[in-house]
Structures are given as structure tokens and as C-alpha cells.
Short mmCIF file of C-alpha atoms and ligand atoms in Angstrom, two decimals:
data_model
loop_
_atom_site.label_atom_id
_atom_site.label_comp_id
_atom_site.label_asym_id
_atom_site.label_seq_id
_atom_site.Cartn_x
_atom_site.Cartn_y
_atom_site.Cartn_z
CA MET A 37 90.69 71.34 55.44
CA SER A 38 91.90 68.95 58.00
CA ILE A 39 89.50 67.58 60.82
CA ILE A 40 91.39 70.03 63.19
CA GLU A 41 90.79 72.99 61.07
CA LYS A 42 87.28 72.08 60.39
CA ALA A 43 86.54 71.61 64.17
CA ALA A 44 88.43 74.85 65.01
CA SER A 45 86.37 76.77 62.39
CA ARG A 46 83.03 75.19 63.54
CA ILE A 47 83.79 76.14 67.15
CA ASP A 48 84.72 79.96 65.99
CA LYS A 49 81.50 80.12 64.05
CA GLN A 50 79.52 78.68 66.92
CA ARG A 51 81.31 81.15 69.27
CA SER A 52 80.40 84.22 67.26
CA ALA A 53 76.95 83.02 66.65
CA THR A 54 76.37 82.68 70.29
CA SER A 55 78.14 85.89 71.22
CA ALA A 56 76.17 87.73 68.80
CA ALA A 57 72.99 86.17 69.81
CA ALA A 58 72.28 85.54 66.25
CA GLY A 59 70.62 82.29 66.44
CA PRO A 60 69.73 79.54 68.65
CA ALA A 61 72.41 78.76 71.31
CA THR A 62 72.29 75.16 70.34
CA SER A 63 73.01 73.29 67.27
CA THR A 64 74.20 69.89 66.15
CA ALA A 65 76.81 69.67 63.47
CA THR A 66 78.91 67.16 61.65
CA ILE A 67 82.77 67.87 61.73
CA PRO A 68 83.77 64.99 59.90
CA ASP A 69 81.16 62.33 59.25
CA SER A 70 81.22 60.61 62.53
CA ASP A 71 81.65 63.71 64.89
CA VAL A 72 79.16 65.76 66.69
CA VAL A 73 79.45 69.19 67.94
CA ARG A 74 76.78 69.96 70.68
CA ALA A 75 76.52 73.12 72.34
CA ILE A 76 75.27 73.25 76.01
CA PRO A 77 74.40 76.25 77.76
CA SER A 78 75.62 77.23 81.09
CA ALA A 79 73.08 75.89 83.38
CA SER A 80 71.77 78.06 86.28
CA PRO A 81 70.35 76.10 88.99
CA VAL A 82 66.77 75.33 88.38
CA THR A 83 64.26 76.14 90.53
CA PRO A 84 62.55 72.95 92.02
CA VAL A 85 59.39 72.10 90.12
CA ALA A 86 56.77 70.36 91.88
CA PRO A 87 54.84 68.33 91.02
CA VAL A 88 57.09 66.48 88.58
CA ALA A 89 55.97 66.98 84.94
CA PRO A 90 53.59 63.99 84.09
CA VAL A 91 55.95 62.94 81.11
CA MET A 92 58.91 62.64 83.22
CA ALA A 93 56.97 60.92 86.03
CA ALA A 94 55.93 58.28 83.25
CA ALA A 95 59.69 57.90 82.31
CA ALA A 96 60.72 57.56 85.93
CA SER A 97 58.28 54.78 86.53
CA VAL A 98 59.25 52.80 83.33
CA HIS A 99 62.92 53.20 84.23
CA ALA A 100 62.29 52.03 87.77
CA ALA A 101 60.50 48.99 86.42
CA HIS A 102 63.44 48.35 84.05
CA ALA A 103 65.85 48.98 86.68
CA THR A 104 64.52 46.24 89.16
CA ALA A 105 64.87 43.73 86.27
CA ALA A 106 68.37 44.97 85.40
CA ALA A 107 69.27 44.71 89.00
CA GLU A 108 68.00 41.19 89.49
CA ALA A 109 69.81 40.06 86.50
CA GLU A 110 73.04 41.62 87.77
CA ARG A 111 73.02 40.44 91.11
CA PRO A 112 74.66 37.03 90.88
CA ALA A 113 77.58 38.61 88.78
CA GLN A 114 78.42 40.85 91.75
CA LYS A 115 79.99 40.26 94.98
CA SER A 116 77.97 40.97 98.11
CA SER A 117 80.85 43.41 99.21
CA THR A 118 79.63 45.94 96.51
CA ARG A 119 78.32 48.96 98.43
CA ARG A 120 75.14 50.78 97.44
CA VAL A 121 74.89 54.66 97.92
CA GLU A 122 71.97 56.77 97.70
CA LEU A 123 72.11 59.75 95.12
CA ASP A 124 70.10 62.61 96.11
CA LEU A 125 68.20 63.12 92.80
CA ALA A 126 66.20 66.15 94.08
CA ARG A 127 69.56 67.88 94.91
CA MET A 128 70.97 66.84 91.53
CA ARG A 129 67.97 68.09 89.92
CA ASP A 130 68.10 71.52 91.72
CA LEU A 131 71.70 72.00 90.87
CA GLY A 132 70.79 71.79 87.09
CA MET A 133 71.70 68.23 86.39
CA VAL A 134 70.10 65.43 84.26
CA THR A 135 67.95 63.11 86.51
CA ALA A 136 64.88 61.09 86.24
CA ALA A 137 63.33 63.71 88.67
CA ALA A 138 62.94 66.05 85.92
CA GLY A 139 64.48 69.56 85.98
CA ARG A 140 65.72 71.56 83.11
CA THR A 141 64.12 69.96 80.12
CA SER A 142 66.50 71.65 77.68
CA LEU A 143 69.44 69.74 79.36
CA LEU A 144 67.48 66.52 79.08
CA GLU A 145 67.33 67.15 75.29
CA ASP A 146 71.13 68.20 75.01
CA PHE A 147 72.03 64.99 76.51
CA ARG A 148 69.69 63.00 74.63
CA VAL A 149 71.24 64.36 71.42
CA ILE A 150 74.71 63.77 72.81
CA LYS A 151 74.11 60.21 73.72
CA ARG A 152 72.42 59.06 70.63
CA PRO A 153 75.42 58.57 68.21
CA LEU A 154 77.50 57.41 71.17
CA LEU A 155 74.99 54.60 71.86
CA GLN A 156 74.68 53.76 68.34
CA ARG A 157 78.45 53.24 67.96
CA ALA A 158 78.75 51.40 71.30
CA PHE A 159 77.59 48.31 70.32
CA ALA A 160 78.17 48.48 66.42
CA GLU A 161 79.92 45.67 64.84
CA ARG A 162 83.80 46.23 64.98
CA ALA A 163 86.79 44.90 63.18
CA PRO A 164 89.06 42.77 65.27
CA ASN A 165 91.55 45.48 66.00
CA ASP A 166 88.81 48.13 66.88
CA LYS A 167 88.67 49.14 70.47
CA PRO A 168 85.47 48.55 72.46
CA GLY A 169 82.88 51.15 71.44
CA ASN A 170 81.15 50.94 74.84
CA LEU A 171 84.37 52.52 76.54
CA ILE A 172 83.85 56.26 76.26
CA MET A 173 86.25 58.73 77.59
CA ILE A 174 85.43 62.40 78.39
CA THR A 175 88.30 64.62 78.30
CA SER A 176 89.13 68.41 77.52
CA SER A 177 92.02 70.49 76.73
CA LEU A 178 92.41 71.89 80.33
CA PRO A 179 90.70 71.70 83.89
CA GLY A 180 87.33 73.32 84.36
CA GLU A 181 85.84 72.84 81.01
CA GLY A 182 83.06 70.61 82.11
CA LYS A 183 84.38 66.98 81.88
CA THR A 184 82.93 65.80 85.20
CA TYR A 185 79.49 67.91 84.58
CA CYS A 186 79.17 66.09 81.02
CA ALA A 187 80.39 62.78 82.26
CA VAL A 188 77.70 62.73 85.11
CA ASN A 189 75.03 63.92 83.01
CA LEU A 190 75.83 61.67 80.26
CA ALA A 191 75.93 58.75 82.58
CA MET A 192 72.64 59.72 84.24
CA SER A 193 70.99 60.13 80.62
CA ILE A 194 72.17 56.72 79.46
CA ALA A 195 71.27 55.08 82.83
CA MET A 196 67.59 56.44 82.36
CA GLU A 197 67.34 54.58 79.02
CA LEU A 198 65.58 51.17 78.65
CA ASP A 199 68.12 48.48 78.05
CA HIS A 200 71.58 50.28 79.03
CA THR A 201 73.50 49.81 82.34
CA VAL A 202 76.27 52.55 83.04
CA LEU A 203 79.64 52.26 84.89
CA LEU A 204 80.86 55.78 85.51
CA ILE A 205 84.72 55.76 86.26
CA ASP A 206 86.48 58.87 87.86
CA ALA A 207 89.75 58.66 86.20
CA ASP A 208 90.69 62.16 86.69
CA VAL A 209 92.97 61.02 89.65
CA ALA A 210 94.68 64.30 89.98
CA ARG A 211 91.33 66.28 90.47
CA PRO A 212 88.67 63.59 91.26
CA SER A 213 85.23 65.20 91.53
CA VAL A 214 82.63 62.73 90.50
CA LEU A 215 81.59 61.77 94.21
CA ARG A 216 81.61 65.53 95.28
CA THR A 217 79.50 66.48 92.18
CA LEU A 218 77.06 63.85 93.14
CA GLY A 219 77.06 64.86 96.94
CA LEU A 220 78.61 61.50 98.08
CA PRO A 221 81.41 61.06 100.72
CA ALA A 222 84.92 59.77 99.68
CA HIS A 223 85.31 56.16 98.80
CA ARG A 224 87.86 53.62 97.82
CA GLY A 225 88.13 53.26 93.92
CA LEU A 226 90.46 53.08 91.09
CA MET A 227 93.71 54.05 92.62
CA ASP A 228 93.10 51.49 95.38
CA LEU A 229 92.67 48.91 92.72
CA LEU A 230 95.85 49.84 90.91
CA VAL A 231 97.81 49.55 93.97
CA ASP A 232 96.24 46.52 95.94
CA ASP A 233 96.13 43.52 93.64
CA LYS A 234 93.94 41.82 96.35
CA LEU A 235 91.01 44.22 95.72
CA ASP A 236 88.47 43.34 93.04
CA MET A 237 86.25 45.70 91.09
CA ALA A 238 83.20 44.70 93.38
CA ASP A 239 84.90 45.72 96.50
CA VAL A 240 85.38 49.27 95.39
CA MET A 241 82.60 49.80 92.96
CA LEU A 242 79.36 51.70 94.15
CA ARG A 243 75.89 50.65 93.03
CA THR A 244 73.36 53.46 93.16
CA ASN A 245 69.65 53.87 93.91
CA VAL A 246 69.48 54.42 90.15
CA ASP A 247 69.92 50.72 89.63
CA THR A 248 71.31 50.94 86.25
CA LEU A 249 74.15 53.16 87.24
CA SER A 250 77.25 52.10 89.15
CA ILE A 251 80.31 54.29 89.75
CA LEU A 252 83.94 53.56 90.49
CA PRO A 253 85.32 56.46 92.42
CA ALA A 254 89.00 57.76 91.87
CA GLY A 255 89.83 56.20 95.20
CA THR A 256 92.52 57.09 97.86
CA SER A 257 94.75 59.93 96.72
CA THR A 258 98.46 59.14 96.17
CA PRO A 259 101.29 61.07 94.71
CA ARG A 260 101.77 58.12 92.33
CA ALA A 261 98.30 58.76 90.81
CA THR A 262 99.25 60.04 87.31
CA GLU A 263 101.91 57.54 87.13
CA LEU A 264 99.52 54.70 88.15
CA LEU A 265 96.99 55.84 85.40
CA ALA A 266 99.61 55.51 82.69
CA SER A 267 100.81 52.14 83.92
CA SER A 268 100.53 48.61 82.49
CA THR A 269 98.22 47.72 85.43
CA MET A 270 95.82 50.36 84.38
CA THR A 271 95.93 48.89 80.88
CA SER A 272 95.04 45.42 82.22
CA LEU A 273 92.28 46.97 84.26
CA VAL A 274 90.63 48.68 81.33
CA ASN A 275 90.79 45.55 79.39
CA GLU A 276 89.30 43.53 82.22
CA ILE A 277 86.56 46.06 82.44
CA ALA A 278 85.80 46.07 78.77
CA ASN A 279 85.63 42.08 78.82
CA ARG A 280 83.84 42.02 82.15
CA TYR A 281 81.12 44.50 81.03
CA PRO A 282 80.74 44.24 77.44
CA ASP A 283 77.11 44.97 77.54
CA ARG A 284 77.60 48.06 79.73
CA ILE A 285 78.37 51.94 78.53
CA VAL A 286 81.57 52.66 80.65
CA ILE A 287 82.18 56.46 80.89
CA PHE A 288 85.82 57.64 81.83
CA ASP A 289 85.72 60.95 83.50
CA SER A 290 89.44 61.66 82.35
CA PRO A 291 92.32 64.29 82.77
CA PRO A 292 92.74 67.10 80.55
CA LEU A 293 94.64 66.53 77.51
CA LEU A 294 97.12 69.49 77.65
CA LEU A 295 98.55 69.20 81.31
CA THR A 296 99.55 65.45 81.50
CA SER A 297 100.05 62.50 79.32
CA GLU A 298 97.73 60.03 80.95
CA SER A 299 94.73 61.04 78.82
CA ARG A 300 96.61 60.20 75.99
CA VAL A 301 97.33 56.72 77.18
CA LEU A 302 93.68 56.30 78.18
CA ALA A 303 92.46 57.38 74.80
CA SER A 304 94.54 54.58 73.21
CA HIS A 305 92.14 52.11 74.98
CA MET A 306 88.66 53.92 74.12
CA GLY A 307 86.26 53.02 71.64
CA GLN A 308 85.07 56.57 71.65
CA ILE A 309 86.30 60.05 72.97
CA VAL A 310 84.17 62.96 73.83
CA MET A 311 86.26 66.27 74.09
CA VAL A 312 84.47 68.86 75.93
CA VAL A 313 85.35 72.45 74.85
CA GLU A 314 84.50 75.37 77.21
CA ALA A 315 82.67 78.12 75.23
CA GLN A 316 84.19 81.67 75.26
CA THR A 317 87.23 80.45 77.33
CA THR A 318 89.24 77.92 75.49
CA THR A 319 91.42 79.10 72.70
CA GLN A 320 91.36 77.93 69.47
CA HIS A 321 94.97 77.22 69.84
CA ALA A 322 94.40 74.93 72.93
CA VAL A 323 91.58 73.04 71.01
CA LYS A 324 93.91 72.41 68.04
CA GLU A 325 96.73 71.22 70.43
CA ALA A 326 94.27 68.83 72.08
CA LEU A 327 92.93 67.55 68.83
CA HIS A 328 96.41 67.10 67.67
CA GLN A 329 97.00 64.71 70.66
CA LEU A 330 93.92 62.45 69.47
CA GLU A 331 94.85 62.40 65.94
CA GLY A 332 94.66 58.90 64.56
CA TYR A 333 91.65 58.15 66.71
CA SER A 334 88.46 58.02 64.65
CA ASN A 335 85.63 58.38 67.07
CA VAL A 336 86.36 61.96 68.46
CA ASN A 337 83.22 63.84 69.48
CA LEU A 338 83.12 67.51 70.52
CA ILE A 339 80.80 68.97 72.98
CA TYR A 340 80.71 72.76 73.10
CA ASN A 341 79.96 73.60 76.71
CA LYS A 342 78.89 76.44 78.81
CA THR A 343 77.50 78.49 75.90
CA ARG A 344 75.77 81.76 77.20
CA GLU A 345 72.09 81.28 77.83
CA ILE A 346 70.17 83.62 75.63
CA PRO A 347 66.85 84.68 77.22
CA GLY A 348 63.86 83.30 75.42
CA ILE A 349 65.63 80.79 73.30
CA GLU A 350 65.14 77.88 75.56
CA GLU A 351 62.00 76.73 73.55
CA THR A 352 64.23 76.19 70.54
CA TYR A 353 65.65 72.95 72.18
CA ASP A 354 62.31 71.25 71.53
CA TYR A 355 63.70 71.36 67.86
CA HIS A 356 65.81 68.40 68.80
CA TYR A 357 63.13 66.46 70.42
CA GLY A 358 62.33 62.98 68.96
N1 ADP B 42 76.90 73.49 81.14
C1 ADP B 42 77.17 73.95 82.33
N2 ADP B 42 76.27 74.65 83.05
C2 ADP B 42 76.66 75.13 84.25
N3 ADP B 42 77.72 74.92 84.95
C3 ADP B 42 78.59 74.12 84.44
C4 ADP B 42 78.42 73.50 82.98
N4 ADP B 42 79.52 72.80 82.66
C5 ADP B 42 80.19 72.88 83.80
N5 ADP B 42 79.82 73.54 84.88
C6 ADP B 42 80.29 73.81 86.05
O1 ADP B 42 81.70 74.25 85.86
C7 ADP B 42 82.50 73.90 86.95
C8 ADP B 42 83.62 73.09 86.20
O2 ADP B 42 83.21 71.97 85.70
P1 ADP B 42 83.76 70.38 85.94
O3 ADP B 42 82.84 69.53 85.32
O4 ADP B 42 84.13 70.21 87.20
O5 ADP B 42 85.23 70.68 85.07
P2 ADP B 42 86.28 69.70 84.73
O6 ADP B 42 85.75 68.21 85.31
O7 ADP B 42 86.44 69.68 83.37
O8 ADP B 42 87.28 70.09 85.54
C9 ADP B 42 81.91 73.11 87.83
O9 ADP B 42 81.43 73.89 88.76
C10 ADP B 42 80.69 72.67 87.06
O10 ADP B 42 79.39 72.45 87.94
MG1 MG B 43 86.49 67.05 86.86
#
């Protein structure tokens, strides 16, 4: 069975298992050896919980201590022009997203499981022709499957780890939504970098109050956006990012694979690719087509997103703890 057939049949099995409520709504499976399928239930916004659970409070303070050190270490490398923005962590938590401010613990668990193999491969030794493993692209077949949701949650989850800094890039230039999802106002970014060679990354990058997390927004919209994304300037920029931040996880929230060709171009620069599949909605045909476009890339992971929440099943997420 080809990788694609295995993936598609795995997705079918997960789909029927979820629909029939026959088992836990979440499972991790190996598609070929290096691939992961992870099911993420559709999150309903969580009711704010106060006080913050003790375990998370401890994690937050460890994170804060680490983040200060990381910020100190980073400061000399960044120009003073880099702006800092405040993420409203309580708002994010209330929207059901991963933050150090606790929230839906099953979601924290889901992203802990998703990030583990990605982090392992990010800095693994590689052959001279391998793409940098720390460049991770989040894509999907079609719009609306949860790329931005997964990119933001993954970035946040990794930024909360000791020893890792994260750069989240909004490369879905036709439908940018990272800043909106985070409740931040529009800002210059990737598009501006691609059209103005006097601009430097540090001029458009945003540091955040999560000191280990920086954001490169999509930037000023232009009708040439998709063309710019597939340009040789973009190729040079991705190479520059890989060389400039070799110790950083760089997450690209990317366009969908089936509508335009940019995602394929982007994929050719990435060390790892994560394809988000929307449960119940994306057809097997679409998944197969999208996976065909990624044929030849070895590090393709699947996330099965927005699975139906099954009442009473949430405790089973603890199964993945550790
Ligand atoms: N697991 C999930 N639980 C709840 N809402 C989700 C989940 N995944 C995505 N969404 C929501 O679905 C919508 C589309 O997701 P989004 O990440 O914007 O898709 P894309 O970036 O692929 O176009 C958004 O409103 C997002 O908040
Ligand atoms: Mg998006």
C-alpha cells in the first residue's frame, strides 16, 4: 500500500471510529514510520478557570525564568527597531487555545504529542542536501481546515518549552489570519520584506510578551502576493531565515495545497511538513490529491483536526501524558 493509500485508509478508519463514538476521539498512529496522525477535537471555547491550576502555574513560572534568559541572549542579535506586542493570553485561553495561562488541558496534551516528533527531527543530524528540520510548514488541502489554529497552538506549545525559541511566519498571504487570531492589529511583514529590499527581518518581526515567541506577519496585502511567495526572493528569504535562526523553530502558516502552487514551492524549502485534515469534511479525494503534491518529501505529518468531541471522553487524553 502506498503512503497515500495508507494515510487515506487511516483517516477513513479514524473518521468512522469518531462518527460511531466507538472509541477515544484521539489516537496517535504511524502512517509510514516517520509520520504521525493526531486527532484534535473541535474546541469549544473554555470557561475561564480561576485560579490557574497549580501545575500550569509552575510551568508558567519556569517558562518566565527561561524566557528572560533567552531574551537576554537574543537582544544583541536583534535591531532595536523590532517591535514588541502583547499577546492577550487570557483571551487566547478563553478561545480554547494553548497558552501558559492553562485552559483546556486536553488541547495542551494534543499539541504536546504533536510537537514531540517535530522537535526531535528539528535538530537531528542531517545529510548535506537535507532541508533544515527546524523549518516546519503547516498546510492543508483546502482553506478553513485549521492551519492557522494548529500553527498558532503549535508555536505556543513549543515556545512554552525550555530551550526552544519559535518564529511564527504567516505565509498564507492570500488569507492571512495569524495576527487576527491572536487579537493583534495589522502590521508590516513578509510581503513588505519581499517588495522592499531595504527592509530587514528585524524591522518587521514582532517580539511578544511570550519572550520565546516572535511573529513575522503576512504584511501589507498586494495583488502580487501569491506570485511573490513563489519568487526567488522568497527562496532567498527562506534560506536567510534558516541560516540566521538555525537554533530556532520556524513555523510557516501556509496556503492550502489544492488552490494555488505556492505551497508546493514553499514545501520544497521545508525540513518538515504538517498537513492538517479537517475531520468529517475533507474528502478522501482531496487528501489524496494534496498528498500527491507532497510526494517525494519524507517528513510529512498529518493532523486530523476538529474531530467531534465525545462527551465524557476527555479524560482519555491523559493516556498521552508523559
Ligand atoms: N480543533 C479546533 N477546534 C475549534 N475550532 C477550530 C479547530 N481548528 C480550527 N478551528 C476554527 O476553524 C476556523 C478555521 O480554522 P483556520 O485555522 O482559520 O483554518 P485555515 O487557516 O486552514 O484556513 C477558525 O475559526 C478556527 O478557530
Ligand atoms: Mg489560515
